[in-house]
Amino acid sequence: MDLKKLEEIPKNYLKEILGSLSKLEKLKKIPFFTGIHFKDAERALERKIETYKSVERDARRVWKIVELSRNDNRPQCRDYIKGIFEDFVDLSGDRLTGEDKSIIAGLGKINGRTVAAIGHNKGKDIKERMIYNFGMGIPQGYRKSQRIMELADRFGFPIVTFIDTPGAYPAIEAEDDGQAGAIAKSISVMFKVKVPIIVVLVGEGGSGGALALAIGNEVAMLENSTYSVISPEGCAAILWKNPSGTKLAARELRLTSGDLLKLKIIDRVIPEPLGGAQNAPERMVKIVKRYVTGALERYVRISGDELKSAKASKFESMGFFNKE
Amino acid sequence: MEKNKCKNCNKEIENEIFVLNLWVCPYCNYHHTIDARDRLQITADSNSFNELGKNISSVDFLNFYDIKSYGERLKETRLKASLDDAIIVGDAQIEGNDVALGIMDFGFMGGSMGSVVGEKIKILSNYSIGKNIPLVIFCTSGGARMQEGTISLMQMAKTVSSIGRVKENRIPYITVITNPTSGGVSASFATIADIIIAEPHALFCFAGPRVIKQTIKKNPPPDFGSAERNLKNGQVDMIVNRGDLKDTLANLLRLFRG
Ligand SMILES: [Zn+2]
C-alpha cells in the first residue's frame, strides 16, 4: 500500500485505518496466507480511505453553507418585512410578563390583504444584536407569537413566519419563566389555527427555538439556510467530545436545504443569488416576496378545516423506522 | 446482603429495603432513576398491560456516523437496556382505571426522542382517542436523538399534533416528570398536559445546567430546573413521592370522570 495516501486521511479516521493496516501487516507474517487475500484487503482499505476523504470534502462543502447561513449581511426578518409588507405595524408583549425583542410580530398588507408576520431577528451589528439578543427567543417572545397567531386566526389573516435563530435563549430566567412550555404551546397553537401558515427559513434554523415558529402548511427554505436539531458545535461536543468534529457533525446532521427537501421535512427550496443572499440582499428579498405572494395565493383558496388537517397529517407522518 | 449506595447522601441501603421503597432512599428521599419495566410494574395493575406498537424499531436511515455508527449504537444499547427503544406504550389499568400508558426509559440512549418514540406516541394517542381513555405518559429524556438529524426535531411537532387531537377529543392527558426530563421532550409533549406531576428533585428544563453554565460562565444555582423550583415558578401542578404516585393518578383519573 502506498503510505503516502495516509497523509491525506482525515485525522478523525487515521486511528482506525492505522489499526487495520497493522492488523494486515501481522497477517502477512502468517506463512500460509496467500498474497491474493492481502490484495483484496488492501483494496478494501484503499476504498475506505477514499470514502473517508470524500466524507471530509463533503463536510467542508456543508460547513460553507453553515457559514453562509450565519453571514451578517444576509437579509433578516426585518428586511423581509420591510420589502414584502405595506403599512406594517409592530405589535409587542405577551400580556403576561414582558416583551421579547428577539421575535418580531405584527400585521401588514400584501397585495391588499392583511397578513400577520412573525420572525426571529438577529440584528446586524453588535448594538442591534444586543437589542435583539442575537435572535434567541425567551418565553415572552413565544407567547407573543401565540397571541398574534390566535388573533390572526380569529380575523382570518394568513400568517407568514421568518426563521433565523441559533436557538432559544439558554438562561436561568428564561427557564424559570417556562421556556419549554412556551415552545411546546407555540407548536400546539400553530397546529390549531385554521388560516394558512407559510414558513420561510431565511438563515439559521436552530432547534426548538426555530420549530416554535415553523409549523407551516408550506415550509420553504432559502438555499443556503440551515435547519437542525442541534448546532454542529453542540453536536460535536456531545458525540465527538471534541470541537474537531464540528464540520463532520454539520454533514452528518443533514441540515442543508437539499437534504431536508429529500427527507420531506421542507416543501420547497428558494434559490439564492449567485454566491449567497449576502451578495445581493435586495434581490433576495424580491425573490422571497415573489415566493410568499405566490404561496399565499395558493393557500387562501383552501378551506380552514382542510388546512388544519393537512398540516397535522404532514407532520404526523414524519419519521423513519422499521416495521416488521 | 447486597447493598446500594444512595446517589445523593451516599448512605448504604440494603437491597431489599431499596426495592421495597421503590428505589427511593429511605434516609434522604432521593428518587433514583428506574427503568421502564420497573416503572410499569409499580404503576399499572398486575397483568393489566398490553403493549402497542411492538413491531416498530429504530433504523439508521441517515447512515449517521460520529465515532461510531448509529446502527452500532442501537445494537449495543438494545443489549443493555430494558426496552427496544426509549419508550414503551400500551393499554393498562391504574387501580382499575383504563389508561393509554407511555413510559420512557433513560437507559435507552438517554431517553432520546427519535422516529420510534414519535411514532409510538402517535399510536398511543390514536388508541386513547379510539377507546376514549385518558392518556398518561411518564417522561424522562435528555432531548432529541441527534443521530436522526432534523427528523428527530420533527418528532416534537409530531407528538404535539398527535396529543393535540387527544385534547381536542376532551380526553384527559397527564404527564409525570421524572429525573431528568429536558430538551425536545420538555418542549413538546411533556409540557402540553392538562396535569403535570413531578417526582421530587426531578430535573425538568429545556436547556440543561451544562448549557446554561456555558452561556453565563458560572454555575447555575443548585436548585436550577428542579421540580421544587418549577413548582414555585408555576410550571408543574404538584410534586408527588413515588410511593404515592399510583394513588394520585387514580384519584385524578376518577376526578376527570366528573
Ligand atoms: Zn439518600
mmCIF file of N, CA and C in Angstrom, chain B residues 15-103:
data_model
loop_
_atom_site.group_PDB
_atom_site.id
_atom_site.type_symbol
_atom_site.label_atom_id
_atom_site.label_comp_id
_atom_site.label_asym_id
_atom_site.label_seq_id
_atom_site.Cartn_x
_atom_site.Cartn_y
_atom_site.Cartn_z
ATOM 1 N N ASN B 15 -30.454 -3.937 49.778
ATOM 2 C CA ASN B 15 -31.159 -4.139 48.520
ATOM 3 C C ASN B 15 -32.666 -4.321 48.718
ATOM 4 N N GLU B 16 -33.010 -5.139 49.702
ATOM 5 C CA GLU B 16 -34.424 -5.454 49.922
ATOM 6 C C GLU B 16 -35.218 -4.195 50.264
ATOM 7 N N ILE B 17 -34.629 -3.387 51.123
ATOM 8 C CA ILE B 17 -35.292 -2.136 51.526
ATOM 9 C C ILE B 17 -35.392 -1.182 50.338
ATOM 10 N N PHE B 18 -34.323 -1.144 49.545
ATOM 11 C CA PHE B 18 -34.272 -0.273 48.369
ATOM 12 C C PHE B 18 -35.433 -0.605 47.414
ATOM 13 N N VAL B 19 -35.612 -1.890 47.134
ATOM 14 C CA VAL B 19 -36.672 -2.318 46.219
ATOM 15 C C VAL B 19 -38.049 -2.047 46.832
ATOM 16 N N LEU B 20 -38.188 -2.416 48.120
ATOM 17 C CA LEU B 20 -39.478 -2.191 48.795
ATOM 18 C C LEU B 20 -39.834 -0.705 48.811
ATOM 19 N N ASN B 21 -38.806 0.129 48.907
ATOM 20 C CA ASN B 21 -39.034 1.582 48.951
ATOM 21 C C ASN B 21 -39.049 2.200 47.543
ATOM 22 N N LEU B 22 -39.200 1.351 46.534
ATOM 23 C CA LEU B 22 -39.318 1.779 45.135
ATOM 24 C C LEU B 22 -38.106 2.583 44.666
ATOM 25 N N TRP B 23 -36.920 2.161 45.082
ATOM 26 C CA TRP B 23 -35.653 2.788 44.683
ATOM 27 C C TRP B 23 -35.566 4.256 45.131
ATOM 28 N N VAL B 24 -36.247 4.528 46.237
ATOM 29 C CA VAL B 24 -36.150 5.850 46.856
ATOM 30 C C VAL B 24 -35.312 5.682 48.120
ATOM 31 N N CYS B 25 -34.373 6.598 48.350
ATOM 32 C CA CYS B 25 -33.527 6.497 49.530
ATOM 33 C C CYS B 25 -34.366 6.723 50.794
ATOM 34 N N PRO B 26 -34.332 5.771 51.743
ATOM 35 C CA PRO B 26 -35.133 5.921 52.970
ATOM 36 C C PRO B 26 -34.574 7.007 53.890
ATOM 37 N N TYR B 27 -33.323 7.443 53.639
ATOM 38 C CA TYR B 27 -32.716 8.434 54.527
ATOM 39 C C TYR B 27 -32.922 9.868 54.043
ATOM 40 N N CYS B 28 -32.870 10.079 52.701
ATOM 41 C CA CYS B 28 -32.937 11.458 52.210
ATOM 42 C C CYS B 28 -34.038 11.661 51.159
ATOM 43 N N ASN B 29 -34.814 10.626 50.871
ATOM 44 C CA ASN B 29 -35.921 10.684 49.894
ATOM 45 C C ASN B 29 -35.452 10.950 48.460
ATOM 46 N N TYR B 30 -34.172 10.695 48.170
ATOM 47 C CA TYR B 30 -33.719 10.855 46.780
ATOM 48 C C TYR B 30 -34.351 9.764 45.914
ATOM 49 N N HIS B 31 -34.979 10.206 44.823
ATOM 50 C CA HIS B 31 -35.635 9.266 43.907
ATOM 51 C C HIS B 31 -34.656 8.826 42.826
ATOM 52 N N HIS B 32 -34.177 7.598 42.904
ATOM 53 C CA HIS B 32 -33.231 7.114 41.900
ATOM 54 C C HIS B 32 -33.967 6.793 40.599
ATOM 55 N N THR B 33 -33.230 6.986 39.491
ATOM 56 C CA THR B 33 -33.795 6.682 38.174
ATOM 57 C C THR B 33 -34.095 5.184 38.080
ATOM 58 N N ILE B 34 -35.272 4.861 37.561
ATOM 59 C CA ILE B 34 -35.591 3.435 37.377
ATOM 60 C C ILE B 34 -35.928 3.189 35.913
ATOM 61 N N ASP B 35 -35.777 1.930 35.478
ATOM 62 C CA ASP B 35 -36.059 1.666 34.071
ATOM 63 C C ASP B 35 -37.563 1.487 33.854
ATOM 64 N N ALA B 36 -37.941 1.464 32.577
ATOM 65 C CA ALA B 36 -39.363 1.487 32.237
ATOM 66 C C ALA B 36 -40.112 0.239 32.727
ATOM 67 N N ARG B 37 -39.410 -0.905 32.735
ATOM 68 C CA ARG B 37 -40.065 -2.145 33.188
ATOM 69 C C ARG B 37 -40.437 -2.045 34.662
ATOM 70 N N ASP B 38 -39.491 -1.556 35.472
ATOM 71 C CA ASP B 38 -39.770 -1.390 36.904
ATOM 72 C C ASP B 38 -40.890 -0.364 37.113
ATOM 73 N N ARG B 39 -40.823 0.710 36.331
ATOM 74 C CA ARG B 39 -41.847 1.764 36.433
ATOM 75 C C ARG B 39 -43.220 1.193 36.113
ATOM 76 N N LEU B 40 -43.260 0.384 35.084
ATOM 77 C CA LEU B 40 -44.530 -0.229 34.687
ATOM 78 C C LEU B 40 -45.066 -1.101 35.826
ATOM 79 N N GLN B 41 -44.160 -1.864 36.405
ATOM 80 C CA GLN B 41 -44.578 -2.780 37.466
ATOM 81 C C GLN B 41 -45.143 -2.051 38.684
ATOM 82 N N ILE B 42 -44.576 -0.895 39.023
ATOM 83 C CA ILE B 42 -45.068 -0.205 40.217
ATOM 84 C C ILE B 42 -46.217 0.756 39.897
ATOM 85 N N THR B 43 -46.593 0.858 38.616
ATOM 86 C CA THR B 43 -47.630 1.812 38.229
ATOM 87 C C THR B 43 -48.930 1.133 37.794
ATOM 88 N N ALA B 44 -48.802 0.144 36.913
ATOM 89 C CA ALA B 44 -50.009 -0.491 36.363
ATOM 90 C C ALA B 44 -50.457 -1.639 37.263
ATOM 91 N N ASP B 45 -51.772 -1.904 37.255
ATOM 92 C CA ASP B 45 -52.270 -3.070 37.981
ATOM 93 C C ASP B 45 -51.646 -4.327 37.364
ATOM 94 N N SER B 46 -51.421 -5.349 38.213
ATOM 95 C CA SER B 46 -50.677 -6.503 37.709
ATOM 96 C C SER B 46 -51.411 -7.174 36.550
ATOM 97 N N ASN B 47 -50.634 -7.554 35.566
ATOM 98 C CA ASN B 47 -51.121 -8.207 34.341
ATOM 99 C C ASN B 47 -52.114 -7.377 33.535
ATOM 100 N N SER B 48 -52.169 -6.076 33.765
ATOM 101 C CA SER B 48 -53.156 -5.273 33.028
ATOM 102 C C SER B 48 -52.571 -4.660 31.761
ATOM 103 N N PHE B 49 -51.241 -4.759 31.566
ATOM 104 C CA PHE B 49 -50.600 -4.025 30.464
ATOM 105 C C PHE B 49 -50.557 -4.828 29.168
ATOM 106 N N ASN B 50 -51.033 -4.208 28.093
ATOM 107 C CA ASN B 50 -50.886 -4.806 26.762
ATOM 108 C C ASN B 50 -50.110 -3.840 25.893
ATOM 109 N N GLU B 51 -48.942 -4.284 25.465
ATOM 110 C CA GLU B 51 -48.078 -3.382 24.709
ATOM 111 C C GLU B 51 -48.609 -3.122 23.306
ATOM 112 N N LEU B 52 -48.459 -1.867 22.858
ATOM 113 C CA LEU B 52 -48.827 -1.478 21.495
ATOM 114 C C LEU B 52 -47.556 -1.101 20.723
ATOM 115 N N GLY B 53 -47.638 -1.207 19.411
ATOM 116 C CA GLY B 53 -46.526 -0.751 18.567
ATOM 117 C C GLY B 53 -45.236 -1.504 18.793
ATOM 118 N N LYS B 54 -45.352 -2.783 19.192
ATOM 119 C CA LYS B 54 -44.171 -3.586 19.477
ATOM 120 C C LYS B 54 -43.308 -3.800 18.232
ATOM 121 N N ASN B 55 -43.971 -3.736 17.070
ATOM 122 C CA ASN B 55 -43.287 -4.158 15.839
ATOM 123 C C ASN B 55 -42.444 -3.067 15.176
ATOM 124 N N ILE B 56 -42.342 -1.883 15.798
ATOM 125 C CA ILE B 56 -41.542 -0.855 15.127
ATOM 126 C C ILE B 56 -40.219 -0.633 15.851
ATOM 127 N N SER B 57 -39.181 -0.397 15.074
ATOM 128 C CA SER B 57 -37.858 -0.225 15.683
ATOM 129 C C SER B 57 -37.041 0.816 14.924
ATOM 130 N N SER B 58 -36.066 1.385 15.611
ATOM 131 C CA SER B 58 -35.243 2.453 15.034
ATOM 132 C C SER B 58 -34.345 1.926 13.930
ATOM 133 N N VAL B 59 -34.067 2.794 12.971
ATOM 134 C CA VAL B 59 -33.198 2.413 11.865
ATOM 135 C C VAL B 59 -32.263 3.591 11.554
ATOM 136 N N ASP B 60 -31.066 3.257 11.138
ATOM 137 C CA ASP B 60 -30.056 4.277 10.835
ATOM 138 C C ASP B 60 -30.270 4.793 9.415
ATOM 139 N N PHE B 61 -31.337 5.564 9.220
ATOM 140 C CA PHE B 61 -31.716 5.950 7.852
ATOM 141 C C PHE B 61 -30.817 7.028 7.265
ATOM 142 N N LEU B 62 -30.016 7.698 8.088
ATOM 143 C CA LEU B 62 -29.111 8.727 7.551
ATOM 144 C C LEU B 62 -27.680 8.203 7.393
ATOM 145 N N ASN B 63 -27.445 6.936 7.771
ATOM 146 C CA ASN B 63 -26.066 6.449 7.889
ATOM 147 C C ASN B 63 -25.247 7.409 8.741
ATOM 148 N N PHE B 64 -25.796 7.742 9.889
ATOM 149 C CA PHE B 64 -25.150 8.714 10.779
ATOM 150 C C PHE B 64 -23.938 8.079 11.430
ATOM 151 N N TYR B 65 -22.812 8.745 11.277
ATOM 152 C CA TYR B 65 -21.571 8.213 11.820
ATOM 153 C C TYR B 65 -20.819 9.294 12.580
ATOM 154 N N ASP B 66 -20.645 9.128 13.888
ATOM 155 C CA ASP B 66 -19.755 10.064 14.592
ATOM 156 C C ASP B 66 -18.446 9.344 14.847
ATOM 157 N N ILE B 67 -18.267 8.794 16.054
ATOM 158 C CA ILE B 67 -17.099 7.938 16.216
ATOM 159 C C ILE B 67 -17.530 6.479 16.131
ATOM 160 N N LYS B 68 -18.845 6.328 15.959
ATOM 161 C CA LYS B 68 -19.460 5.019 15.825
ATOM 162 C C LYS B 68 -20.695 5.224 14.960
ATOM 163 N N SER B 69 -21.168 4.183 14.300
ATOM 164 C CA SER B 69 -22.383 4.390 13.518
ATOM 165 C C SER B 69 -23.600 4.287 14.434
ATOM 166 N N TYR B 70 -24.665 4.992 14.050
ATOM 167 C CA TYR B 70 -25.913 4.945 14.815
ATOM 168 C C TYR B 70 -26.412 3.504 14.896
ATOM 169 N N GLY B 71 -26.277 2.775 13.776
ATOM 170 C CA GLY B 71 -26.710 1.374 13.744
ATOM 171 C C GLY B 71 -26.026 0.564 14.838
ATOM 172 N N GLU B 72 -24.725 0.783 14.994
ATOM 173 C CA GLU B 72 -23.968 0.062 16.008
ATOM 174 C C GLU B 72 -24.401 0.481 17.409
ATOM 175 N N ARG B 73 -24.602 1.792 17.583
ATOM 176 C CA ARG B 73 -25.066 2.287 18.892
ATOM 177 C C ARG B 73 -26.395 1.648 19.267
ATOM 178 N N LEU B 74 -27.278 1.524 18.267
ATOM 179 C CA LEU B 74 -28.589 0.916 18.528
ATOM 180 C C LEU B 74 -28.419 -0.530 18.983
ATOM 181 N N LYS B 75 -27.566 -1.258 18.258
ATOM 182 C CA LYS B 75 -27.342 -2.669 18.589
ATOM 183 C C LYS B 75 -26.840 -2.806 20.020
ATOM 184 N N GLU B 76 -25.820 -2.015 20.353
ATOM 185 C CA GLU B 76 -25.240 -2.090 21.691
ATOM 186 C C GLU B 76 -26.256 -1.737 22.773
ATOM 187 N N THR B 77 -27.038 -0.664 22.504
ATOM 188 C CA THR B 77 -27.992 -0.211 23.508
ATOM 189 C C THR B 77 -29.087 -1.243 23.730
ATOM 190 N N ARG B 78 -29.522 -1.892 22.651
ATOM 191 C CA ARG B 78 -30.584 -2.896 22.791
ATOM 192 C C ARG B 78 -30.158 -4.034 23.695
ATOM 193 N N LEU B 79 -28.860 -4.354 23.678
ATOM 194 C CA LEU B 79 -28.365 -5.431 24.548
ATOM 195 C C LEU B 79 -28.394 -5.032 26.018
ATOM 196 N N LYS B 80 -28.155 -3.733 26.271
ATOM 197 C CA LYS B 80 -28.047 -3.266 27.659
ATOM 198 C C LYS B 80 -29.379 -2.875 28.281
ATOM 199 N N ALA B 81 -30.224 -2.187 27.461
ATOM 200 C CA ALA B 81 -31.390 -1.508 28.030
ATOM 201 C C ALA B 81 -32.547 -2.473 28.292
ATOM 202 N N SER B 82 -33.525 -1.985 29.033
ATOM 203 C CA SER B 82 -34.668 -2.835 29.375
ATOM 204 C C SER B 82 -35.701 -2.845 28.255
ATOM 205 N N LEU B 83 -35.567 -1.925 27.301
ATOM 206 C CA LEU B 83 -36.553 -1.816 26.215
ATOM 207 C C LEU B 83 -35.870 -1.885 24.859
ATOM 208 N N ASP B 84 -36.678 -1.950 23.791
ATOM 209 C CA ASP B 84 -36.142 -1.916 22.431
ATOM 210 C C ASP B 84 -35.958 -0.489 21.933
ATOM 211 N N ASP B 85 -36.567 0.469 22.606
ATOM 212 C CA ASP B 85 -36.322 1.874 22.297
ATOM 213 C C ASP B 85 -36.613 2.686 23.547
ATOM 214 N N ALA B 86 -36.654 4.026 23.421
ATOM 215 C CA ALA B 86 -36.701 4.851 24.622
ATOM 216 C C ALA B 86 -38.099 5.001 25.220
ATOM 217 N N ILE B 87 -39.099 4.308 24.654
ATOM 218 C CA ILE B 87 -40.436 4.359 25.268
ATOM 219 C C ILE B 87 -41.165 3.033 25.067
ATOM 220 N N ILE B 88 -42.002 2.714 26.024
ATOM 221 C CA ILE B 88 -42.903 1.574 25.875
ATOM 222 C C ILE B 88 -44.326 2.133 26.018
ATOM 223 N N VAL B 89 -45.221 1.703 25.119
ATOM 224 C CA VAL B 89 -46.603 2.209 25.178
ATOM 225 C C VAL B 89 -47.584 1.038 25.156
ATOM 226 N N GLY B 90 -48.747 1.283 25.741
ATOM 227 C CA GLY B 90 -49.742 0.224 25.719
ATOM 228 C C GLY B 90 -50.985 0.609 26.490
ATOM 229 N N ASP B 91 -51.926 -0.316 26.576
ATOM 230 C CA ASP B 91 -53.066 -0.010 27.426
ATOM 231 C C ASP B 91 -52.907 -0.737 28.748
ATOM 232 N N ALA B 92 -53.416 -0.111 29.801
ATOM 233 C CA ALA B 92 -53.184 -0.624 31.145
ATOM 234 C C ALA B 92 -54.308 -0.148 32.053
ATOM 235 N N GLN B 93 -54.296 -0.649 33.282
ATOM 236 C CA GLN B 93 -55.219 -0.140 34.292
ATOM 237 C C GLN B 93 -54.416 0.375 35.475
ATOM 238 N N ILE B 94 -54.863 1.502 36.018
ATOM 239 C CA ILE B 94 -54.280 2.028 37.242
ATOM 240 C C ILE B 94 -55.395 2.054 38.278
ATOM 241 N N GLU B 95 -55.278 1.193 39.272
ATOM 242 C CA GLU B 95 -56.354 0.973 40.256
ATOM 243 C C GLU B 95 -57.706 0.833 39.564
ATOM 244 N N GLY B 96 -57.720 0.053 38.527
ATOM 245 C CA GLY B 96 -58.971 -0.253 37.837
ATOM 246 C C GLY B 96 -59.386 0.767 36.792
ATOM 247 N N ASN B 97 -58.641 1.884 36.678
ATOM 248 C CA ASN B 97 -58.966 2.879 35.652
ATOM 249 C C ASN B 97 -58.210 2.573 34.358
ATOM 250 N N ASP B 98 -58.953 2.480 33.253
ATOM 251 C CA ASP B 98 -58.296 2.247 31.966
ATOM 252 C C ASP B 98 -57.491 3.472 31.546
ATOM 253 N N VAL B 99 -56.277 3.234 31.102
ATOM 254 C CA VAL B 99 -55.464 4.337 30.574
ATOM 255 C C VAL B 99 -54.657 3.872 29.359
ATOM 256 N N ALA B 100 -54.347 4.846 28.506
ATOM 257 C CA ALA B 100 -53.326 4.638 27.474
ATOM 258 C C ALA B 100 -52.038 5.120 28.102
ATOM 259 N N LEU B 101 -51.087 4.184 28.300
ATOM 260 C CA LEU B 101 -49.926 4.471 29.142
ATOM 261 C C LEU B 101 -48.621 4.437 28.353
ATOM 262 N N GLY B 102 -47.823 5.476 28.511
ATOM 263 C CA GLY B 102 -46.489 5.506 27.906
ATOM 264 C C GLY B 102 -45.454 5.700 28.995
ATOM 265 N N ILE B 103 -44.353 4.948 28.907
ATOM 266 C CA ILE B 103 -43.288 5.090 29.896
ATOM 267 C C ILE B 103 -41.947 5.184 29.172
#
